[in-house]
Tab-separated table of C-alpha atoms and ligand atoms in Angstrom:
chain	number	residue	atom	x	y	z
A	1	MET	CA	2.235	-115.656	-18.835
A	2	SER	CA	5.152	-116.288	-16.555
A	3	VAL	CA	5.157	-114.544	-13.171
A	4	GLU	CA	8.039	-112.244	-14.074
A	5	HIS	CA	6.051	-110.777	-16.997
A	6	ALA	CA	2.912	-110.017	-15.004
A	7	GLN	CA	4.090	-106.396	-14.827
A	8	VAL	CA	4.959	-104.903	-18.189
A	9	THR	CA	5.862	-101.308	-18.956
A	10	ARG	CA	6.624	-99.152	-21.970
A	11	ALA	CA	10.313	-100.071	-21.568
A	12	ASP	CA	9.445	-103.675	-22.411
A	13	PHE	CA	8.338	-102.586	-25.873
A	14	ASP	CA	11.950	-101.995	-26.885
A	15	GLN	CA	12.920	-105.439	-25.587
A	16	VAL	CA	10.297	-107.539	-27.326
A	17	MET	CA	8.794	-105.655	-30.258
A	18	VAL	CA	10.112	-104.981	-33.748
A	19	PRO	CA	11.055	-101.288	-33.618
A	20	SER	CA	8.670	-100.195	-36.390
A	21	TYR	CA	6.613	-98.057	-33.986
A	22	ALA	CA	7.518	-95.440	-31.396
A	23	PRO	CA	4.537	-95.629	-29.019
A	24	ALA	CA	3.795	-93.009	-26.365
A	25	ALA	CA	5.468	-93.194	-22.985
A	26	PHE	CA	2.269	-94.340	-21.235
A	27	ILE	CA	0.230	-97.530	-21.773
A	28	PRO	CA	-3.567	-97.215	-21.944
A	29	VAL	CA	-5.302	-100.025	-20.076
A	30	ARG	CA	-9.005	-99.114	-20.012
A	31	GLY	CA	-11.452	-96.931	-21.911
A	32	GLU	CA	-15.011	-95.783	-21.539
A	33	GLY	CA	-16.696	-93.428	-23.979
A	34	SER	CA	-14.100	-90.800	-24.916
A	35	ARG	CA	-11.978	-91.274	-21.794
A	36	VAL	CA	-8.987	-93.574	-21.446
A	37	TRP	CA	-6.963	-94.509	-18.342
A	38	ASP	CA	-3.301	-95.494	-18.339
A	39	GLN	CA	-1.412	-97.941	-16.119
A	40	SER	CA	-0.954	-95.311	-13.417
A	41	GLY	CA	-4.676	-94.500	-13.354
A	42	ARG	CA	-4.197	-91.187	-15.141
A	43	GLU	CA	-7.248	-90.220	-17.228
A	44	LEU	CA	-6.988	-88.832	-20.766
A	45	ILE	CA	-9.551	-87.556	-23.255
A	46	ASP	CA	-9.324	-89.413	-26.533
A	47	PHE	CA	-9.353	-87.190	-29.617
A	48	ALA	CA	-7.214	-89.732	-31.502
A	49	GLY	CA	-9.847	-92.465	-31.628
A	50	GLY	CA	-7.257	-95.141	-32.361
A	51	ILE	CA	-6.551	-93.302	-35.657
A	52	ALA	CA	-10.172	-92.855	-36.753
A	53	VAL	CA	-11.188	-96.327	-35.567
A	54	SER	CA	-13.053	-95.988	-32.260
A	55	ALA	CA	-16.031	-94.315	-33.925
A	56	LEU	CA	-18.311	-95.033	-30.977
A	57	GLY	CA	-15.698	-94.468	-28.294
A	58	HIS	CA	-14.549	-97.201	-25.950
A	59	ALA	CA	-16.671	-100.033	-24.565
A	60	HIS	CA	-19.904	-98.871	-26.213
A	61	PRO	CA	-22.581	-101.114	-24.655
A	62	VAL	CA	-24.182	-102.012	-28.000
A	63	LEU	CA	-20.828	-103.163	-29.376
A	64	VAL	CA	-19.870	-105.011	-26.200
A	65	LYS	CA	-23.206	-106.841	-26.400
A	66	ALA	CA	-22.781	-107.696	-30.097
A	67	LEU	CA	-19.260	-109.005	-29.485
A	68	THR	CA	-19.974	-110.995	-26.336
A	69	GLU	CA	-23.189	-112.508	-27.700
A	70	GLN	CA	-21.375	-113.645	-30.835
A	71	ALA	CA	-18.400	-114.828	-28.760
A	72	GLY	CA	-20.704	-117.272	-27.005
A	73	LYS	CA	-22.091	-118.605	-30.306
A	74	LEU	CA	-19.493	-118.983	-33.056
A	75	TRP	CA	-16.061	-117.401	-33.578
A	76	HIS	CA	-14.827	-118.703	-36.860
A	77	VAL	CA	-15.732	-121.069	-39.681
A	78	SER	CA	-13.506	-119.831	-42.603
A	79	ASN	CA	-14.847	-118.933	-46.014
A	80	ALA	CA	-15.486	-122.557	-46.844
A	81	PHE	CA	-18.743	-121.696	-45.069
A	82	THR	CA	-20.593	-118.428	-44.974
A	83	ASN	CA	-22.014	-117.082	-41.735
A	84	GLU	CA	-25.051	-115.125	-40.603
A	85	PRO	CA	-23.341	-111.973	-39.233
A	86	ALA	CA	-21.355	-111.534	-42.471
A	87	LEU	CA	-24.473	-111.842	-44.626
A	88	ARG	CA	-26.397	-109.408	-42.417
A	89	LEU	CA	-23.519	-106.932	-42.567
A	90	ALA	CA	-23.334	-107.192	-46.358
A	91	TYR	CA	-27.076	-106.507	-46.670
A	92	LYS	CA	-26.736	-103.441	-44.443
A	93	LEU	CA	-23.796	-102.058	-46.457
A	94	ILE	CA	-25.630	-102.648	-49.724
A	95	GLU	CA	-28.841	-101.043	-48.486
A	96	ALA	CA	-26.928	-97.984	-47.263
A	97	THR	CA	-24.748	-97.360	-50.353
A	98	PHE	CA	-24.381	-97.629	-54.153
A	99	ALA	CA	-22.980	-101.125	-53.765
A	100	GLU	CA	-24.504	-104.429	-54.823
A	101	ARG	CA	-21.726	-106.772	-53.689
A	102	VAL	CA	-19.351	-106.873	-50.727
A	103	PHE	CA	-15.996	-108.532	-50.038
A	104	LEU	CA	-14.994	-108.661	-46.385
A	105	ALA	CA	-11.363	-108.464	-45.274
A	106	ASN	CA	-9.496	-107.770	-42.031
A	107	SER	CA	-7.994	-104.321	-42.525
A	108	GLY	CA	-7.877	-101.283	-44.737
A	109	ALA	CA	-4.840	-102.508	-46.614
A	110	GLU	CA	-6.532	-105.807	-47.384
A	111	ALA	CA	-9.731	-104.105	-48.538
A	112	ASN	CA	-7.597	-101.963	-50.858
A	113	GLU	CA	-5.535	-104.929	-52.018
A	114	ALA	CA	-8.804	-106.574	-53.042
A	115	ALA	CA	-9.978	-103.367	-54.741
A	116	PHE	CA	-6.791	-102.925	-56.762
A	117	LYS	CA	-6.655	-106.583	-57.765
A	118	LEU	CA	-10.308	-106.440	-58.788
A	119	ALA	CA	-9.753	-103.292	-60.861
A	120	ARG	CA	-6.915	-104.991	-62.722
A	121	ARG	CA	-8.813	-108.230	-63.115
A	122	TYR	CA	-11.879	-106.444	-64.472
A	123	ALA	CA	-9.825	-104.497	-67.009
A	124	HIS	CA	-7.913	-107.644	-67.985
A	125	ASP	CA	-11.109	-109.610	-68.572
A	126	VAL	CA	-13.080	-106.869	-70.330
A	127	TYR	CA	-10.437	-104.864	-72.227
A	128	GLY	CA	-7.315	-107.045	-72.349
A	129	PRO	CA	-3.893	-107.318	-70.658
A	130	GLU	CA	-2.613	-103.876	-71.734
A	131	LYS	CA	-5.013	-102.053	-69.446
A	132	PHE	CA	-3.425	-102.356	-66.006
A	133	GLU	CA	-2.213	-98.899	-65.048
A	134	ILE	CA	-3.369	-97.334	-61.814
A	135	ILE	CA	-3.251	-93.608	-61.124
A	136	ALA	CA	-3.292	-92.414	-57.529
A	137	ALA	CA	-2.614	-89.132	-55.755
A	138	THR	CA	0.588	-87.698	-54.397
A	139	ASN	CA	0.599	-87.881	-50.595
A	140	SER	CA	-2.152	-90.498	-50.548
A	141	PHE	CA	-2.080	-93.462	-48.171
A	142	HIS	CA	-3.648	-96.828	-48.887
A	143	GLY	CA	-1.938	-99.319	-46.566
A	144	ARG	CA	1.338	-101.159	-46.042
A	145	THR	CA	1.219	-104.259	-48.244
A	146	LEU	CA	3.565	-103.932	-51.194
A	147	PHE	CA	0.727	-103.223	-53.656
A	148	THR	CA	-1.097	-100.751	-51.422
A	149	VAL	CA	2.061	-98.985	-50.297
A	150	THR	CA	3.080	-98.588	-53.942
A	151	VAL	CA	-0.310	-97.132	-54.855
A	152	GLY	CA	0.096	-94.793	-51.878
A	153	GLY	CA	1.773	-91.572	-52.925
A	154	GLN	CA	4.420	-91.319	-50.204
A	155	PRO	CA	7.764	-92.780	-51.300
A	156	LYS	CA	9.046	-92.687	-47.712
A	157	TYR	CA	6.765	-95.670	-47.064
A	158	SER	CA	7.416	-97.573	-50.298
A	159	ASP	CA	11.133	-97.038	-51.006
A	160	GLY	CA	13.713	-99.582	-49.932
A	161	PHE	CA	11.719	-102.786	-50.319
A	162	GLY	CA	13.014	-103.867	-53.702
A	163	PRO	CA	11.126	-103.673	-56.990
A	164	LYS	CA	7.700	-102.081	-56.695
A	165	ILE	CA	4.495	-103.165	-58.368
A	166	GLU	CA	4.580	-101.942	-61.962
A	167	GLY	CA	2.156	-99.622	-63.691
A	168	ILE	CA	1.413	-97.197	-60.879
A	169	SER	CA	1.775	-93.432	-61.179
A	170	HIS	CA	0.903	-90.429	-59.036
A	171	VAL	CA	-0.561	-87.020	-59.791
A	172	PRO	CA	-1.125	-84.058	-57.439
A	173	PHE	CA	-4.407	-84.215	-55.508
A	174	ASN	CA	-7.150	-81.742	-56.464
A	175	ASP	CA	-5.414	-81.072	-59.797
A	176	LEU	CA	-7.743	-82.152	-62.586
A	177	ALA	CA	-5.422	-80.985	-65.368
A	178	ALA	CA	-2.674	-83.259	-64.035
A	179	LEU	CA	-4.984	-86.262	-64.045
A	180	LYS	CA	-6.229	-85.390	-67.514
A	181	ALA	CA	-2.645	-85.364	-68.769
A	182	ALA	CA	-1.849	-88.713	-67.110
A	183	ILE	CA	-4.956	-90.799	-67.795
A	184	SER	CA	-5.145	-92.973	-70.910
A	185	ASP	CA	-6.940	-96.005	-72.233
A	186	LYS	CA	-4.306	-98.098	-70.428
A	187	THR	CA	-5.587	-96.795	-67.089
A	188	CYS	CA	-7.647	-99.432	-65.311
A	189	ALA	CA	-8.347	-97.403	-62.164
A	190	VAL	CA	-8.016	-94.033	-60.518
A	191	VAL	CA	-7.685	-94.368	-56.750
A	192	LEU	CA	-8.444	-91.494	-54.377
A	193	GLU	CA	-9.269	-90.758	-50.772
A	194	PRO	CA	-12.178	-88.256	-50.848
A	195	VAL	CA	-10.466	-86.749	-47.806
A	196	GLN	CA	-6.733	-87.471	-47.687
A	197	GLY	CA	-6.121	-88.589	-44.121
A	198	GLU	CA	-2.464	-89.434	-43.521
A	199	GLY	CA	-1.513	-86.902	-46.187
A	200	GLY	CA	-2.656	-84.007	-43.994
A	201	VAL	CA	-6.483	-84.120	-43.692
A	202	LEU	CA	-7.143	-82.611	-47.090
A	203	PRO	CA	-10.670	-82.825	-48.534
A	204	ALA	CA	-11.185	-83.190	-52.284
A	205	GLU	CA	-12.813	-80.279	-54.056
A	206	GLN	CA	-16.280	-80.808	-55.493
A	207	ALA	CA	-15.365	-79.919	-59.094
A	208	TYR	CA	-12.280	-82.146	-58.868
A	209	LEU	CA	-14.171	-85.299	-57.922
A	210	GLN	CA	-16.821	-84.604	-60.560
A	211	GLY	CA	-14.112	-84.113	-63.168
A	212	VAL	CA	-12.322	-87.289	-62.073
A	213	ARG	CA	-15.544	-89.268	-62.450
A	214	GLN	CA	-15.959	-87.916	-65.975
A	215	LEU	CA	-12.358	-88.698	-66.983
A	216	CYS	CA	-12.729	-92.248	-65.655
A	217	ASP	CA	-15.873	-92.728	-67.702
A	218	GLU	CA	-14.212	-91.375	-70.851
A	219	HIS	CA	-11.314	-93.838	-70.461
A	220	ASN	CA	-13.204	-96.871	-69.136
A	221	ALA	CA	-11.248	-96.660	-65.900
A	222	LEU	CA	-12.806	-97.618	-62.586
A	223	LEU	CA	-13.020	-94.975	-59.889
A	224	VAL	CA	-11.922	-96.383	-56.524
A	225	PHE	CA	-12.606	-94.388	-53.375
A	226	ASP	CA	-10.561	-95.362	-50.348
A	227	GLU	CA	-12.842	-94.428	-47.459
A	228	VAL	CA	-10.907	-96.413	-44.884
A	229	GLN	CA	-10.273	-93.256	-42.858
A	230	CYS	CA	-12.948	-90.780	-43.995
A	231	GLY	CA	-15.885	-93.212	-44.233
A	232	MET	CA	-18.414	-94.693	-41.806
A	233	GLY	CA	-19.967	-91.451	-40.664
A	234	ARG	CA	-16.781	-89.528	-40.027
A	235	SER	CA	-17.549	-86.942	-42.719
A	236	GLY	CA	-21.073	-86.337	-41.427
A	237	GLU	CA	-22.552	-88.602	-44.120
A	238	LEU	CA	-22.289	-92.389	-43.913
A	239	PHE	CA	-19.623	-92.310	-46.623
A	240	ALA	CA	-17.725	-89.231	-47.737
A	241	TYR	CA	-18.701	-89.711	-51.405
A	242	MET	CA	-22.252	-88.852	-50.374
A	243	ASN	CA	-21.158	-85.301	-49.542
A	244	TYR	CA	-20.048	-84.919	-53.155
A	245	ALA	CA	-22.749	-86.928	-54.932
A	246	VAL	CA	-19.949	-88.562	-56.926
A	247	THR	CA	-20.322	-92.333	-56.917
A	248	PRO	CA	-17.290	-94.621	-57.206
A	249	ASP	CA	-17.209	-98.047	-58.845
A	250	ILE	CA	-15.389	-99.543	-55.884
A	251	LEU	CA	-15.260	-98.265	-52.308
A	252	THR	CA	-13.171	-99.524	-49.436
A	253	SER	CA	-13.923	-99.225	-45.735
A	254	ALA	CA	-12.184	-100.382	-42.549
A	255	LYS	CA	-11.134	-98.569	-39.343
A	256	SER	CA	-14.458	-97.184	-37.979
A	257	LEU	CA	-16.348	-100.024	-39.651
A	258	GLY	CA	-15.313	-102.280	-36.785
A	259	GLY	CA	-15.239	-99.608	-34.087
A	260	GLY	CA	-12.009	-101.209	-32.833
A	261	PHE	CA	-12.535	-104.785	-33.952
A	262	PRO	CA	-10.409	-105.482	-37.050
A	263	ILE	CA	-12.430	-105.637	-40.278
A	264	GLY	CA	-12.283	-104.224	-43.792
A	265	ALA	CA	-14.761	-104.201	-46.641
A	266	MET	CA	-14.695	-103.661	-50.371
A	267	LEU	CA	-17.968	-102.560	-51.929
A	268	THR	CA	-18.762	-102.649	-55.629
A	269	THR	CA	-21.400	-103.321	-58.264
A	270	ALA	CA	-22.621	-106.780	-59.284
A	271	GLU	CA	-21.165	-106.384	-62.770
A	272	ILE	CA	-17.653	-105.588	-61.541
A	273	ALA	CA	-17.817	-108.086	-58.671
A	274	ALA	CA	-18.511	-110.909	-61.117
A	275	HIS	CA	-14.839	-110.764	-62.123
A	276	LEU	CA	-13.716	-112.033	-58.717
A	277	SER	CA	-14.958	-115.507	-59.553
A	278	VAL	CA	-14.442	-118.525	-57.291
A	279	GLY	CA	-10.777	-118.945	-56.380
A	280	THR	CA	-9.521	-115.599	-57.706
A	281	HIS	CA	-9.137	-113.949	-54.292
A	282	GLY	CA	-9.645	-114.776	-50.640
A	283	THR	CA	-8.689	-114.547	-46.989
A	284	THR	CA	-9.002	-116.934	-44.063
A	285	TYR	CA	-10.480	-114.486	-41.587
A	286	GLY	CA	-12.259	-111.908	-43.758
A	287	GLY	CA	-15.942	-111.784	-42.818
A	288	ASN	CA	-15.274	-113.626	-39.582
A	289	PRO	CA	-18.472	-113.866	-37.459
A	290	LEU	CA	-17.044	-111.875	-34.521
A	291	ALA	CA	-15.858	-108.982	-36.688
A	292	SER	CA	-19.022	-109.000	-38.790
A	293	ALA	CA	-21.313	-109.015	-35.756
A	294	VAL	CA	-19.521	-105.995	-34.311
A	295	ALA	CA	-19.448	-104.122	-37.634
A	296	GLY	CA	-23.166	-104.739	-38.131
A	297	ALA	CA	-23.823	-103.167	-34.739
A	298	VAL	CA	-21.484	-100.238	-35.507
A	299	LEU	CA	-23.344	-99.557	-38.743
A	300	ASP	CA	-26.733	-99.675	-37.016
A	301	VAL	CA	-25.650	-97.089	-34.463
A	302	ILE	CA	-23.814	-94.745	-36.849
A	303	ASN	CA	-26.235	-94.788	-39.765
A	304	THR	CA	-28.927	-92.769	-38.062
A	305	PRO	CA	-29.897	-89.130	-38.722
A	306	GLN	CA	-29.100	-88.211	-35.089
A	307	VAL	CA	-25.541	-89.535	-35.113
A	308	LEU	CA	-24.732	-88.122	-38.561
A	309	ALA	CA	-26.235	-84.719	-37.720
A	310	GLY	CA	-24.319	-84.862	-34.436
A	311	VAL	CA	-21.041	-85.248	-36.349
A	312	LYS	CA	-21.775	-82.047	-38.290
A	313	ALA	CA	-22.675	-80.148	-35.113
A	314	LYS	CA	-19.557	-81.382	-33.298
A	315	HIS	CA	-17.474	-80.353	-36.319
A	316	LEU	CA	-18.588	-76.760	-35.750
A	317	ARG	CA	-17.883	-76.956	-32.027
A	318	PHE	CA	-14.358	-78.250	-32.690
A	319	THR	CA	-13.474	-75.879	-35.513
A	320	ALA	CA	-14.753	-72.766	-33.684
A	321	LYS	CA	-12.541	-73.475	-30.677
A	322	LEU	CA	-9.547	-74.548	-32.791
A	323	ALA	CA	-9.854	-71.338	-34.820
A	324	GLN	CA	-9.820	-69.325	-31.582
A	325	ILE	CA	-6.750	-71.207	-30.314
A	326	GLY	CA	-5.048	-70.731	-33.675
A	327	GLU	CA	-5.689	-67.021	-33.643
A	328	GLN	CA	-4.867	-66.384	-29.992
A	329	TYR	CA	-1.523	-68.208	-30.040
A	330	GLY	CA	-0.659	-67.799	-33.730
A	331	VAL	CA	-0.096	-71.534	-34.098
A	332	PHE	CA	-2.364	-72.548	-36.975
A	333	ARG	CA	-2.421	-71.467	-40.582
A	334	GLU	CA	-5.670	-73.289	-41.300
A	335	VAL	CA	-8.174	-75.673	-39.719
A	336	ARG	CA	-9.617	-78.056	-42.307
A	337	GLY	CA	-11.383	-81.367	-42.762
A	338	LEU	CA	-14.871	-82.821	-42.957
A	339	GLY	CA	-17.019	-83.835	-39.998
A	340	LEU	CA	-14.862	-85.288	-37.255
A	341	LEU	CA	-11.726	-85.770	-39.321
A	342	LEU	CA	-10.000	-82.475	-38.665
A	343	GLY	CA	-6.549	-81.112	-39.320
A	344	ALA	CA	-5.018	-78.022	-37.739
A	345	VAL	CA	-2.204	-76.948	-40.049
A	346	LEU	CA	0.697	-75.393	-38.170
A	347	ALA	CA	1.719	-71.838	-38.985
A	348	ASP	CA	5.158	-71.274	-40.510
A	349	ALA	CA	6.681	-70.348	-37.152
A	350	TRP	CA	5.747	-73.791	-35.803
A	351	GLN	CA	6.660	-75.829	-38.869
A	352	GLY	CA	7.471	-79.461	-38.166
A	353	LYS	CA	6.246	-79.241	-34.574
A	354	ALA	CA	3.174	-81.497	-34.739
A	355	LYS	CA	4.884	-84.204	-32.667
A	356	VAL	CA	5.951	-81.677	-30.038
A	357	LEU	CA	2.350	-80.508	-29.719
A	358	LEU	CA	1.035	-84.088	-29.667
A	359	ASP	CA	3.348	-84.938	-26.757
A	360	ALA	CA	2.494	-81.700	-24.955
A	361	ALA	CA	-1.210	-82.507	-25.369
A	362	ALA	CA	-0.752	-85.997	-23.929
A	363	ALA	CA	1.044	-84.448	-20.953
A	364	GLU	CA	-2.040	-82.244	-20.404
A	365	GLY	CA	-4.339	-85.278	-20.628
A	366	VAL	CA	-5.626	-85.288	-24.214
A	367	MET	CA	-4.665	-87.709	-26.985
A	368	VAL	CA	-4.389	-86.186	-30.465
A	369	LEU	CA	-2.763	-87.362	-33.702
A	370	MET	CA	-0.538	-85.927	-36.339
A	371	ALA	CA	-0.887	-86.215	-40.122
A	372	GLY	CA	2.649	-85.461	-41.193
A	373	PRO	CA	4.905	-83.052	-39.289
A	374	GLU	CA	2.781	-79.975	-40.109
A	375	VAL	CA	-0.721	-81.102	-39.174
A	376	VAL	CA	-2.306	-81.919	-35.819
A	377	ARG	CA	-5.154	-84.325	-36.516
A	378	PHE	CA	-8.337	-84.972	-34.561
A	379	ALA	CA	-10.407	-88.125	-35.151
A	380	PRO	CA	-12.515	-88.522	-32.010
A	381	SER	CA	-15.543	-90.693	-31.362
A	382	LEU	CA	-18.494	-89.652	-33.531
A	383	ILE	CA	-20.644	-89.570	-30.399
A	384	ILE	CA	-18.238	-87.711	-28.132
A	385	THR	CA	-20.160	-85.489	-25.725
A	386	ASP	CA	-19.973	-81.707	-25.944
A	387	ALA	CA	-18.584	-81.709	-22.399
A	388	ASP	CA	-15.716	-84.000	-23.440
A	389	ILE	CA	-15.020	-81.851	-26.514
A	390	ASP	CA	-14.850	-78.726	-24.358
A	391	GLU	CA	-12.698	-80.323	-21.670
A	392	GLY	CA	-10.386	-81.948	-24.227
A	393	LEU	CA	-9.941	-78.691	-26.116
A	394	ALA	CA	-9.270	-76.829	-22.858
A	395	ARG	CA	-6.476	-79.320	-22.160
A	396	PHE	CA	-5.260	-78.936	-25.730
A	397	GLU	CA	-5.219	-75.157	-25.347
A	398	ARG	CA	-3.038	-75.524	-22.235
A	399	ALA	CA	-0.608	-77.602	-24.298
A	400	VAL	CA	-0.550	-74.943	-27.027
A	401	ALA	CA	0.005	-72.233	-24.420
A	402	LYS	CA	2.922	-74.154	-22.912
A	403	MET	CA	4.513	-74.835	-26.295
A	404	THR	CA	4.190	-71.273	-27.525
A	405	GLN	CA	5.348	-69.752	-24.267
A	406	GLY	CA	8.444	-71.960	-24.339
B	501	PLP	N1	-6.376	-96.360	-46.434
B	501	PLP	C1	-6.409	-95.244	-45.701
B	501	PLP	C2	-7.030	-94.010	-46.283
B	501	PLP	C3	-5.871	-95.218	-44.416
B	501	PLP	O1	-5.894	-94.087	-43.698
B	501	PLP	C4	-5.296	-96.395	-43.902
B	501	PLP	C5	-4.681	-96.420	-42.555
B	501	PLP	O2	-4.309	-95.403	-41.997
B	501	PLP	C6	-5.284	-97.541	-44.695
B	501	PLP	C7	-5.840	-97.490	-45.949
B	501	PLP	C8	-4.687	-98.828	-44.205
B	501	PLP	O3	-5.547	-99.419	-43.288
B	501	PLP	P1	-4.993	-100.568	-42.300
B	501	PLP	O4	-3.974	-99.928	-41.442
B	501	PLP	O5	-6.208	-101.048	-41.578
B	501	PLP	O6	-4.395	-101.621	-43.178
C-alpha cells in the first residue's frame, strides 16, 4: 500500500469501487461479540450480523483458533486433492441432517448454482431432456449469478442482463393452489426458502411445505430448500426444514455456515449426488481447508441444545420488545420470522421507510437491516447476550422515537 492510501475513508469507495453498493457512511474496523467499532472509535451493537452471516458474533475465540491453526498448516490444495477439514465438515453435515453427500462451494449463489444444475442433470439422466423446468417463488432470492438470479423471483435483480435462463417460472409463496396449477411432469425442481429472507422475512406455512413435498413426489420433481439465510441454527433448529419435518432432496447452506469466512454447501442424497459424476461440476476454491476448518468449528458450536434453545429464547426477548415498540409508536403492522431471523413490517403510515429507520438506528449506535422497503430485518449473532439485545433494542427504540416524532 502506498503511503498516500494509508488513510482511507468512505469517500474513497466512490473513487475506487464499482457503484453496485451504497455502503453506510461509517467504516467498521473491529468487532468483538455483538459489538463493532468504526474508524472513529464509535461503538455499535450489531443486529445485522453481516446479513445473517456472523452467527457467532465477531472474533469468536473458537473460530479464531480454528482459522489461525489451519492458517499455519495448509491454505489451499485445489480439488485435485481432497483435504482433512473438508472431509470432517462433510461428515458433520451428514450426521446432522438428511444428507448423505456434500458439495462445497464458496457462497450461497454457488451452492444454489450447483443445486439447480444437479436438479436438471438428475432429471435429464433419469427422465430425459424434456424435464428441465424449475418452479420458484415470487419474491424469492437465490443469489446473483445469471442462473440463480433468474430462479430468484425478483425481476428488479434479473432484468436488463440479456436473455435469461429458460424454463424457470414463479408462483406466489405459501399458495399451494398456484403451485398445483403450475407443476407438471416437465418440472425437475421446486425451489423454496423455508423462510423467505430478502423477500421480507416470511416463513412458509406448515401445510404449504407439506403440500409442496407431496406435489413434488407426485411429479418426480426434486424439492430444493435454499437455507442460505434461514439455516445453520438461525431458525432455532439446525436447519429450518427441521421445524416443519418436511425433508428436501437438496439443501443449500452458506452465510452462517462460515460465520464470516466465505463458504457454501449443497447437501443431498447419495442417489441424487451420483449424477454429478467426475467432471460435471466444480470450483477451484470450494471446500478450501481454511473455509472448511472454520465451518466445522461453527457447526460444532451452533449444533448444541444450549445454543439452539438460546435462539428460541432470544426470539421471544426480541419479539416482545419489538411488539411493544410497534404498539407504542404505531410503526409496525407485524413482527414475524423464525428464531433470530426477524422482520418488523412497517405500518401503512411508515410505508417505504425501512432505510430511513435503518439509518436512524445506525446514528443511535445499532446496526439493523432491511428486507425490502417495508421491512426492518434483524439477523444478530445466535449467541448475542441478553444485555446486548436489551441495549441494542433501547437504541433502536430511540431511533423509532426520533423518526416518528419528526
Ligand atoms: N440464497 C439466499 C436465501 C440468500 O439470502 C442469499 C443472500 O442473501 C443467497 C442465496 C446468495 O448468497 P451469496 O450472497 O453468498 O451468494
